[in-house]
Amino acid sequence: MIDPHSLTRPPAAGYTVLVVEDDASIRTLLTSALSAAGYAVASAASGQEAMFEAGNRRPHLIVLDVMLPDTDGFRLTRDLRAQGVYTPVLFLTARTGVEDRIIGLSSGGDDYVTKPFHVQEVLLRIRAILRRSSAPASTTGSRPPLRYADLTLDETTHDVRRADRPLKLSPTEFRLLACLLAHPEHVLEKAEILQQVWRYDFSGDTRIVDTYIKNLRRKVDRDPPALIHTVRGVGYCLRLPRDETRTADR
């Protein structure tokens, strides 16, 4: 049954965003814009404060400046992931190179906005990330789980299991695995994966895909049989091993 109040509720309602930025003027600008858009907002000026707020407030998304006084955003993201915090991260940075973008997203980030930025762009990126990674079931509807062999991914509950073992995945890892599961036994080119999972133009650089596949294998293929396979010079395929020789080529 549709909640009549949901028809007038802004898309941001019910979401908490943590803004981590040491520049007070930028922090104030972002918190004001997010509050005006309907988000609940928490803020931090350092990595230490961010770790506390992330654990205390349990935000739905973190807007994270790369350069902080006591750490950098990439390291902080890795620390959060190591502690089991898989909250989506939107990086803010003055670094504009493709290499920096790859490093940032490889550390566990979900999107990337370069400074100087337009506030409206940040708001649109936040909305897109939340829609991809944590859309409420009432707006997405119930979908049948994606299954292959003993691997199951539920896009409604975000539950992922290999046999009876639950898998803890970051939002980007979740989208990557969903992409592979949507095309079982089909070879996906790296450029195709970039478009479906990241929607980014990396100027032909597909190293971010390789990095995330490596991370995903550590979780999905911890126990045999291996399901994620490399097709050299092309991309990746989710399938059962064909024989010991092909398995050894992974």
mmCIF file of C-alpha atoms in Angstrom:
data_model
loop_
_atom_site.group_PDB
_atom_site.id
_atom_site.type_symbol
_atom_site.label_atom_id
_atom_site.label_comp_id
_atom_site.label_asym_id
_atom_site.label_seq_id
_atom_site.Cartn_x
_atom_site.Cartn_y
_atom_site.Cartn_z
ATOM 1 C CA MET A 1 0.000 0.000 0.000
ATOM 2 C CA ILE A 2 1.343 3.439 -0.942
ATOM 3 C CA ASP A 3 2.072 5.823 1.901
ATOM 4 C CA PRO A 4 0.246 9.057 0.906
ATOM 5 C CA HIS A 5 2.907 11.124 2.666
ATOM 6 C CA SER A 6 5.577 9.585 0.416
ATOM 7 C CA LEU A 7 4.036 11.364 -2.583
ATOM 8 C CA THR A 8 5.072 14.756 -1.188
ATOM 9 C CA ARG A 9 8.180 13.645 0.697
ATOM 10 C CA PRO A 10 11.429 14.884 -0.935
ATOM 11 C CA PRO A 11 13.738 12.171 -2.356
ATOM 12 C CA ALA A 12 16.313 13.006 0.329
ATOM 13 C CA ALA A 13 13.962 12.328 3.244
ATOM 14 C CA GLY A 14 15.158 9.551 5.516
ATOM 15 C CA TYR A 15 18.797 9.727 4.403
ATOM 16 C CA THR A 16 21.714 10.923 6.516
ATOM 17 C CA VAL A 17 24.854 12.295 4.843
ATOM 18 C CA LEU A 18 28.188 12.764 6.617
ATOM 19 C CA VAL A 19 30.287 15.640 5.230
ATOM 20 C CA VAL A 20 34.014 15.299 5.967
ATOM 21 C CA GLU A 21 35.830 18.494 4.969
ATOM 22 C CA ASP A 22 38.476 20.496 6.849
ATOM 23 C CA ASP A 23 37.717 23.738 4.977
ATOM 24 C CA ALA A 24 35.019 25.357 7.117
ATOM 25 C CA SER A 25 33.539 27.404 4.249
ATOM 26 C CA ILE A 26 33.115 24.357 1.989
ATOM 27 C CA ARG A 27 31.804 22.275 4.887
ATOM 28 C CA THR A 28 29.189 24.941 5.681
ATOM 29 C CA LEU A 29 28.228 25.280 2.007
ATOM 30 C CA LEU A 30 27.658 21.544 1.653
ATOM 31 C CA THR A 31 25.836 21.030 4.941
ATOM 32 C CA SER A 32 23.516 23.957 4.174
ATOM 33 C CA ALA A 33 22.764 22.696 0.663
ATOM 34 C CA LEU A 34 22.158 19.144 1.865
ATOM 35 C CA SER A 35 19.894 20.310 4.687
ATOM 36 C CA ALA A 36 17.918 22.461 2.253
ATOM 37 C CA ALA A 37 17.546 19.411 -0.007
ATOM 38 C CA GLY A 38 15.992 17.440 2.845
ATOM 39 C CA TYR A 39 18.911 15.352 4.084
ATOM 40 C CA ALA A 40 19.848 14.888 7.715
ATOM 41 C CA VAL A 41 23.474 16.041 7.893
ATOM 42 C CA ALA A 42 26.435 15.312 10.152
ATOM 43 C CA SER A 43 29.864 16.854 9.656
ATOM 44 C CA ALA A 44 33.502 16.290 10.547
ATOM 45 C CA ALA A 45 36.707 18.265 9.992
ATOM 46 C CA SER A 46 39.238 15.438 10.361
ATOM 47 C CA GLY A 47 39.688 11.738 9.826
ATOM 48 C CA GLN A 48 39.402 11.035 13.545
ATOM 49 C CA GLU A 49 36.091 12.900 13.769
ATOM 50 C CA ALA A 50 34.878 11.128 10.641
ATOM 51 C CA MET A 51 35.565 7.674 12.097
ATOM 52 C CA PHE A 52 33.578 8.606 15.206
ATOM 53 C CA GLU A 53 30.646 10.083 13.271
ATOM 54 C CA ALA A 54 30.536 7.159 10.830
ATOM 55 C CA GLY A 55 30.223 4.723 13.720
ATOM 56 C CA ASN A 56 27.886 6.890 15.773
ATOM 57 C CA ARG A 57 25.524 8.303 13.126
ATOM 58 C CA ARG A 58 25.538 5.395 10.653
ATOM 59 C CA PRO A 59 25.124 7.698 7.610
ATOM 60 C CA HIS A 60 23.758 6.462 4.306
ATOM 61 C CA LEU A 61 26.534 8.267 2.403
ATOM 62 C CA ILE A 62 29.824 10.035 3.160
ATOM 63 C CA VAL A 63 31.026 13.091 1.230
ATOM 64 C CA LEU A 64 34.769 12.925 1.838
ATOM 65 C CA ASP A 65 37.518 15.422 1.079
ATOM 66 C CA VAL A 66 40.692 13.654 -0.027
ATOM 67 C CA MET A 67 43.077 16.022 1.777
ATOM 68 C CA LEU A 68 42.490 16.059 5.539
ATOM 69 C CA PRO A 69 44.779 17.381 8.311
ATOM 70 C CA ASP A 70 45.389 14.005 9.965
ATOM 71 C CA THR A 71 44.992 11.544 7.059
ATOM 72 C CA ASP A 72 43.854 11.365 3.444
ATOM 73 C CA GLY A 73 40.430 10.326 2.232
ATOM 74 C CA PHE A 74 41.713 7.258 0.409
ATOM 75 C CA ARG A 75 43.341 5.849 3.543
ATOM 76 C CA LEU A 76 40.292 6.744 5.633
ATOM 77 C CA THR A 77 38.032 4.867 3.216
ATOM 78 C CA ARG A 78 40.246 1.792 3.419
ATOM 79 C CA ASP A 79 40.147 2.020 7.230
ATOM 80 C CA LEU A 80 36.347 2.229 7.192
ATOM 81 C CA ARG A 81 36.074 -0.773 4.887
ATOM 82 C CA ALA A 82 38.502 -2.729 7.085
ATOM 83 C CA GLN A 83 36.190 -2.086 10.048
ATOM 84 C CA GLY A 84 33.183 -3.363 8.138
ATOM 85 C CA VAL A 85 31.731 0.061 7.262
ATOM 86 C CA TYR A 86 30.549 -0.156 3.646
ATOM 87 C CA THR A 87 28.776 3.194 3.478
ATOM 88 C CA PRO A 88 29.020 4.685 -0.041
ATOM 89 C CA VAL A 89 31.716 7.371 -0.366
ATOM 90 C CA LEU A 90 31.748 10.391 -2.685
ATOM 91 C CA PHE A 91 35.238 11.902 -2.904
ATOM 92 C CA LEU A 92 35.897 15.636 -3.214
ATOM 93 C CA THR A 93 39.338 16.520 -4.516
ATOM 94 C CA ALA A 94 41.383 19.030 -6.485
ATOM 95 C CA ARG A 95 43.231 16.137 -8.139
ATOM 96 C CA THR A 96 41.930 15.790 -11.673
ATOM 97 C CA GLY A 97 44.089 13.050 -13.204
ATOM 98 C CA VAL A 98 42.731 9.670 -14.262
ATOM 99 C CA GLU A 99 45.378 7.997 -12.082
ATOM 100 C CA ASP A 100 44.076 9.794 -8.973
ATOM 101 C CA ARG A 101 40.512 8.815 -9.838
ATOM 102 C CA ILE A 102 41.558 5.180 -10.175
ATOM 103 C CA ILE A 103 43.372 5.269 -6.818
ATOM 104 C CA GLY A 104 40.336 6.829 -5.153
ATOM 105 C CA LEU A 105 37.807 4.384 -6.520
ATOM 106 C CA SER A 106 40.166 1.453 -5.903
ATOM 107 C CA SER A 107 40.315 2.397 -2.228
ATOM 108 C CA GLY A 108 36.580 1.725 -1.960
ATOM 109 C CA GLY A 109 35.032 5.000 -3.096
ATOM 110 C CA ASP A 110 31.891 5.104 -5.213
ATOM 111 C CA ASP A 111 32.141 8.399 -7.063
ATOM 112 C CA TYR A 112 34.428 11.362 -7.539
ATOM 113 C CA VAL A 113 33.841 15.128 -7.846
ATOM 114 C CA THR A 114 36.699 17.507 -8.585
ATOM 115 C CA LYS A 115 37.132 20.961 -7.083
ATOM 116 C CA PRO A 116 35.996 23.566 -7.831
ATOM 117 C CA PHE A 117 32.540 22.035 -8.041
ATOM 118 C CA HIS A 118 28.968 23.181 -8.450
ATOM 119 C CA VAL A 119 26.775 22.278 -5.482
ATOM 120 C CA GLN A 120 24.054 21.021 -7.805
ATOM 121 C CA GLU A 121 26.484 18.487 -9.288
ATOM 122 C CA VAL A 122 27.297 17.166 -5.809
ATOM 123 C CA LEU A 123 23.593 16.835 -5.008
ATOM 124 C CA LEU A 124 22.947 14.968 -8.259
ATOM 125 C CA ARG A 125 25.872 12.594 -7.646
ATOM 126 C CA ILE A 126 24.629 11.907 -4.110
ATOM 127 C CA ARG A 127 21.125 11.157 -5.350
ATOM 128 C CA ALA A 128 22.500 8.814 -8.029
ATOM 129 C CA ILE A 129 24.685 6.912 -5.549
ATOM 130 C CA LEU A 130 21.831 6.475 -3.090
ATOM 131 C CA ARG A 131 19.508 5.350 -5.859
ATOM 132 C CA ARG A 132 22.047 2.738 -6.997
ATOM 133 C CA SER A 133 23.201 1.468 -3.635
ATOM 134 C CA SER A 134 20.422 1.872 -1.083
ATOM 135 C CA ALA A 135 17.126 2.556 -2.777
ATOM 136 C CA PRO A 136 14.242 1.594 -0.441
ATOM 137 C CA ALA A 137 12.336 -1.529 -1.445
ATOM 138 C CA SER A 138 9.121 0.538 -1.679
ATOM 139 C CA THR A 139 10.533 2.380 -4.711
ATOM 140 C CA THR A 140 12.343 -0.492 -6.392
ATOM 141 C CA GLY A 141 9.802 -3.226 -5.760
ATOM 142 C CA SER A 142 10.662 -6.775 -4.837
ATOM 143 C CA ARG A 143 12.952 -8.478 -7.358
ATOM 144 C CA PRO A 144 13.811 -12.157 -7.556
ATOM 145 C CA PRO A 145 17.370 -12.839 -6.365
ATOM 146 C CA LEU A 146 20.116 -13.328 -8.937
ATOM 147 C CA ARG A 147 21.541 -16.858 -8.701
ATOM 148 C CA TYR A 148 24.338 -18.841 -10.272
ATOM 149 C CA ALA A 149 25.724 -22.123 -8.901
ATOM 150 C CA ASP A 150 25.812 -21.610 -5.100
ATOM 151 C CA LEU A 151 26.030 -17.803 -5.372
ATOM 152 C CA THR A 152 22.967 -15.667 -4.563
ATOM 153 C CA LEU A 153 22.532 -11.888 -4.662
ATOM 154 C CA ASP A 154 19.310 -10.215 -3.529
ATOM 155 C CA GLU A 155 18.981 -6.713 -5.005
ATOM 156 C CA THR A 156 16.092 -5.854 -2.685
ATOM 157 C CA THR A 157 17.692 -6.771 0.643
ATOM 158 C CA HIS A 158 21.332 -6.448 -0.554
ATOM 159 C CA ASP A 159 22.020 -9.873 0.922
ATOM 160 C CA VAL A 160 24.819 -11.801 -0.823
ATOM 161 C CA ARG A 161 25.705 -15.429 -0.070
ATOM 162 C CA ARG A 162 28.056 -18.078 -1.389
ATOM 163 C CA ALA A 163 26.530 -21.366 -0.279
ATOM 164 C CA ASP A 164 25.562 -20.593 3.331
ATOM 165 C CA ARG A 165 28.338 -18.032 3.818
ATOM 166 C CA PRO A 166 27.244 -14.353 3.853
ATOM 167 C CA LEU A 167 29.491 -11.993 1.899
ATOM 168 C CA LYS A 168 30.175 -8.433 3.026
ATOM 169 C CA LEU A 169 30.535 -6.284 -0.088
ATOM 170 C CA SER A 170 31.030 -2.575 -0.613
ATOM 171 C CA PRO A 171 28.341 -0.857 -2.746
ATOM 172 C CA THR A 172 30.629 -0.922 -5.791
ATOM 173 C CA GLU A 173 31.542 -4.582 -5.257
ATOM 174 C CA PHE A 174 27.823 -5.321 -4.980
ATOM 175 C CA ARG A 175 27.087 -3.600 -8.307
ATOM 176 C CA LEU A 176 30.011 -5.365 -9.978
ATOM 177 C CA LEU A 177 28.855 -8.785 -8.799
ATOM 178 C CA ALA A 178 25.269 -7.989 -9.838
ATOM 179 C CA CYS A 179 26.592 -7.097 -13.290
ATOM 180 C CA LEU A 180 28.383 -10.442 -13.581
ATOM 181 C CA LEU A 181 25.383 -12.365 -12.228
ATOM 182 C CA ALA A 182 23.080 -10.673 -14.731
ATOM 183 C CA HIS A 183 25.194 -12.164 -17.545
ATOM 184 C CA PRO A 184 26.263 -15.641 -16.357
ATOM 185 C CA GLU A 185 28.556 -17.597 -18.686
ATOM 186 C CA HIS A 186 28.827 -14.505 -20.872
ATOM 187 C CA VAL A 187 32.146 -12.714 -21.381
ATOM 188 C CA LEU A 188 31.860 -9.055 -20.400
ATOM 189 C CA GLU A 189 34.408 -6.683 -21.875
ATOM 190 C CA LYS A 190 36.107 -4.383 -19.386
ATOM 191 C CA ALA A 191 34.742 -1.284 -21.135
ATOM 192 C CA GLU A 192 31.232 -2.729 -20.846
ATOM 193 C CA ILE A 193 31.726 -3.337 -17.121
ATOM 194 C CA LEU A 194 32.971 0.247 -16.665
ATOM 195 C CA GLN A 195 29.845 1.585 -18.322
ATOM 196 C CA GLN A 196 27.424 -0.594 -16.362
ATOM 197 C CA VAL A 197 29.046 -0.342 -12.920
ATOM 198 C CA TRP A 198 30.834 3.031 -12.827
ATOM 199 C CA ARG A 199 29.305 4.981 -15.744
ATOM 200 C CA TYR A 200 32.692 6.666 -16.065
ATOM 201 C CA ASP A 201 34.967 7.616 -18.936
ATOM 202 C CA PHE A 202 38.443 6.538 -17.858
ATOM 203 C CA SER A 203 39.997 7.376 -21.246
ATOM 204 C CA GLY A 204 40.298 3.671 -22.020
ATOM 205 C CA ASP A 205 42.017 2.843 -18.723
ATOM 206 C CA THR A 206 40.354 -0.262 -17.294
ATOM 207 C CA ARG A 207 42.659 -0.874 -14.317
ATOM 208 C CA ILE A 208 39.865 0.021 -11.901
ATOM 209 C CA VAL A 209 37.943 -3.042 -13.158
ATOM 210 C CA ASP A 210 40.965 -5.290 -12.594
ATOM 211 C CA THR A 211 41.403 -3.956 -9.061
ATOM 212 C CA TYR A 212 37.777 -4.522 -8.088
ATOM 213 C CA ILE A 213 37.689 -7.978 -9.667
ATOM 214 C CA LYS A 214 40.737 -8.887 -7.579
ATOM 215 C CA ASN A 215 38.988 -7.669 -4.413
ATOM 216 C CA LEU A 216 35.765 -9.447 -5.344
ATOM 217 C CA ARG A 217 37.558 -12.740 -5.961
ATOM 218 C CA ARG A 218 38.994 -12.671 -2.440
ATOM 219 C CA LYS A 219 35.441 -12.736 -1.109
ATOM 220 C CA VAL A 220 33.461 -14.723 -3.669
ATOM 221 C CA ASP A 221 36.088 -17.318 -4.592
ATOM 222 C CA ARG A 222 37.568 -17.905 -1.149
ATOM 223 C CA ASP A 223 36.319 -21.487 -1.359
ATOM 224 C CA PRO A 224 36.240 -23.630 -4.527
ATOM 225 C CA PRO A 225 34.993 -23.841 -7.145
ATOM 226 C CA ALA A 226 36.149 -20.500 -8.549
ATOM 227 C CA LEU A 227 33.389 -18.616 -10.360
ATOM 228 C CA ILE A 228 35.035 -15.394 -11.582
ATOM 229 C CA HIS A 229 37.298 -16.069 -14.561
ATOM 230 C CA THR A 230 39.571 -13.921 -16.698
ATOM 231 C CA VAL A 231 39.297 -14.009 -20.473
ATOM 232 C CA ARG A 232 42.692 -12.641 -21.387
ATOM 233 C CA GLY A 233 42.675 -9.532 -23.524
ATOM 234 C CA VAL A 234 38.896 -9.228 -23.298
ATOM 235 C CA GLY A 235 37.333 -9.128 -19.847
ATOM 236 C CA TYR A 236 35.691 -11.368 -17.267
ATOM 237 C CA CYS A 237 33.130 -14.146 -17.085
ATOM 238 C CA LEU A 238 31.090 -15.663 -14.262
ATOM 239 C CA ARG A 239 31.008 -19.429 -14.799
ATOM 240 C CA LEU A 240 31.902 -22.774 -13.279
ATOM 241 C CA PRO A 241 35.396 -24.133 -14.079
ATOM 242 C CA ARG A 242 35.465 -26.110 -17.309
ATOM 243 C CA ASP A 243 38.514 -28.161 -16.415
ATOM 244 C CA GLU A 244 41.666 -27.978 -14.314
ATOM 245 C CA THR A 245 43.715 -26.477 -17.151
ATOM 246 C CA ARG A 246 41.354 -23.593 -17.745
ATOM 247 C CA THR A 247 41.024 -23.034 -14.009
ATOM 248 C CA ALA A 248 44.796 -22.727 -13.707
ATOM 249 C CA ASP A 249 44.734 -19.866 -16.237
ATOM 250 C CA ARG A 250 42.800 -17.592 -13.892
#
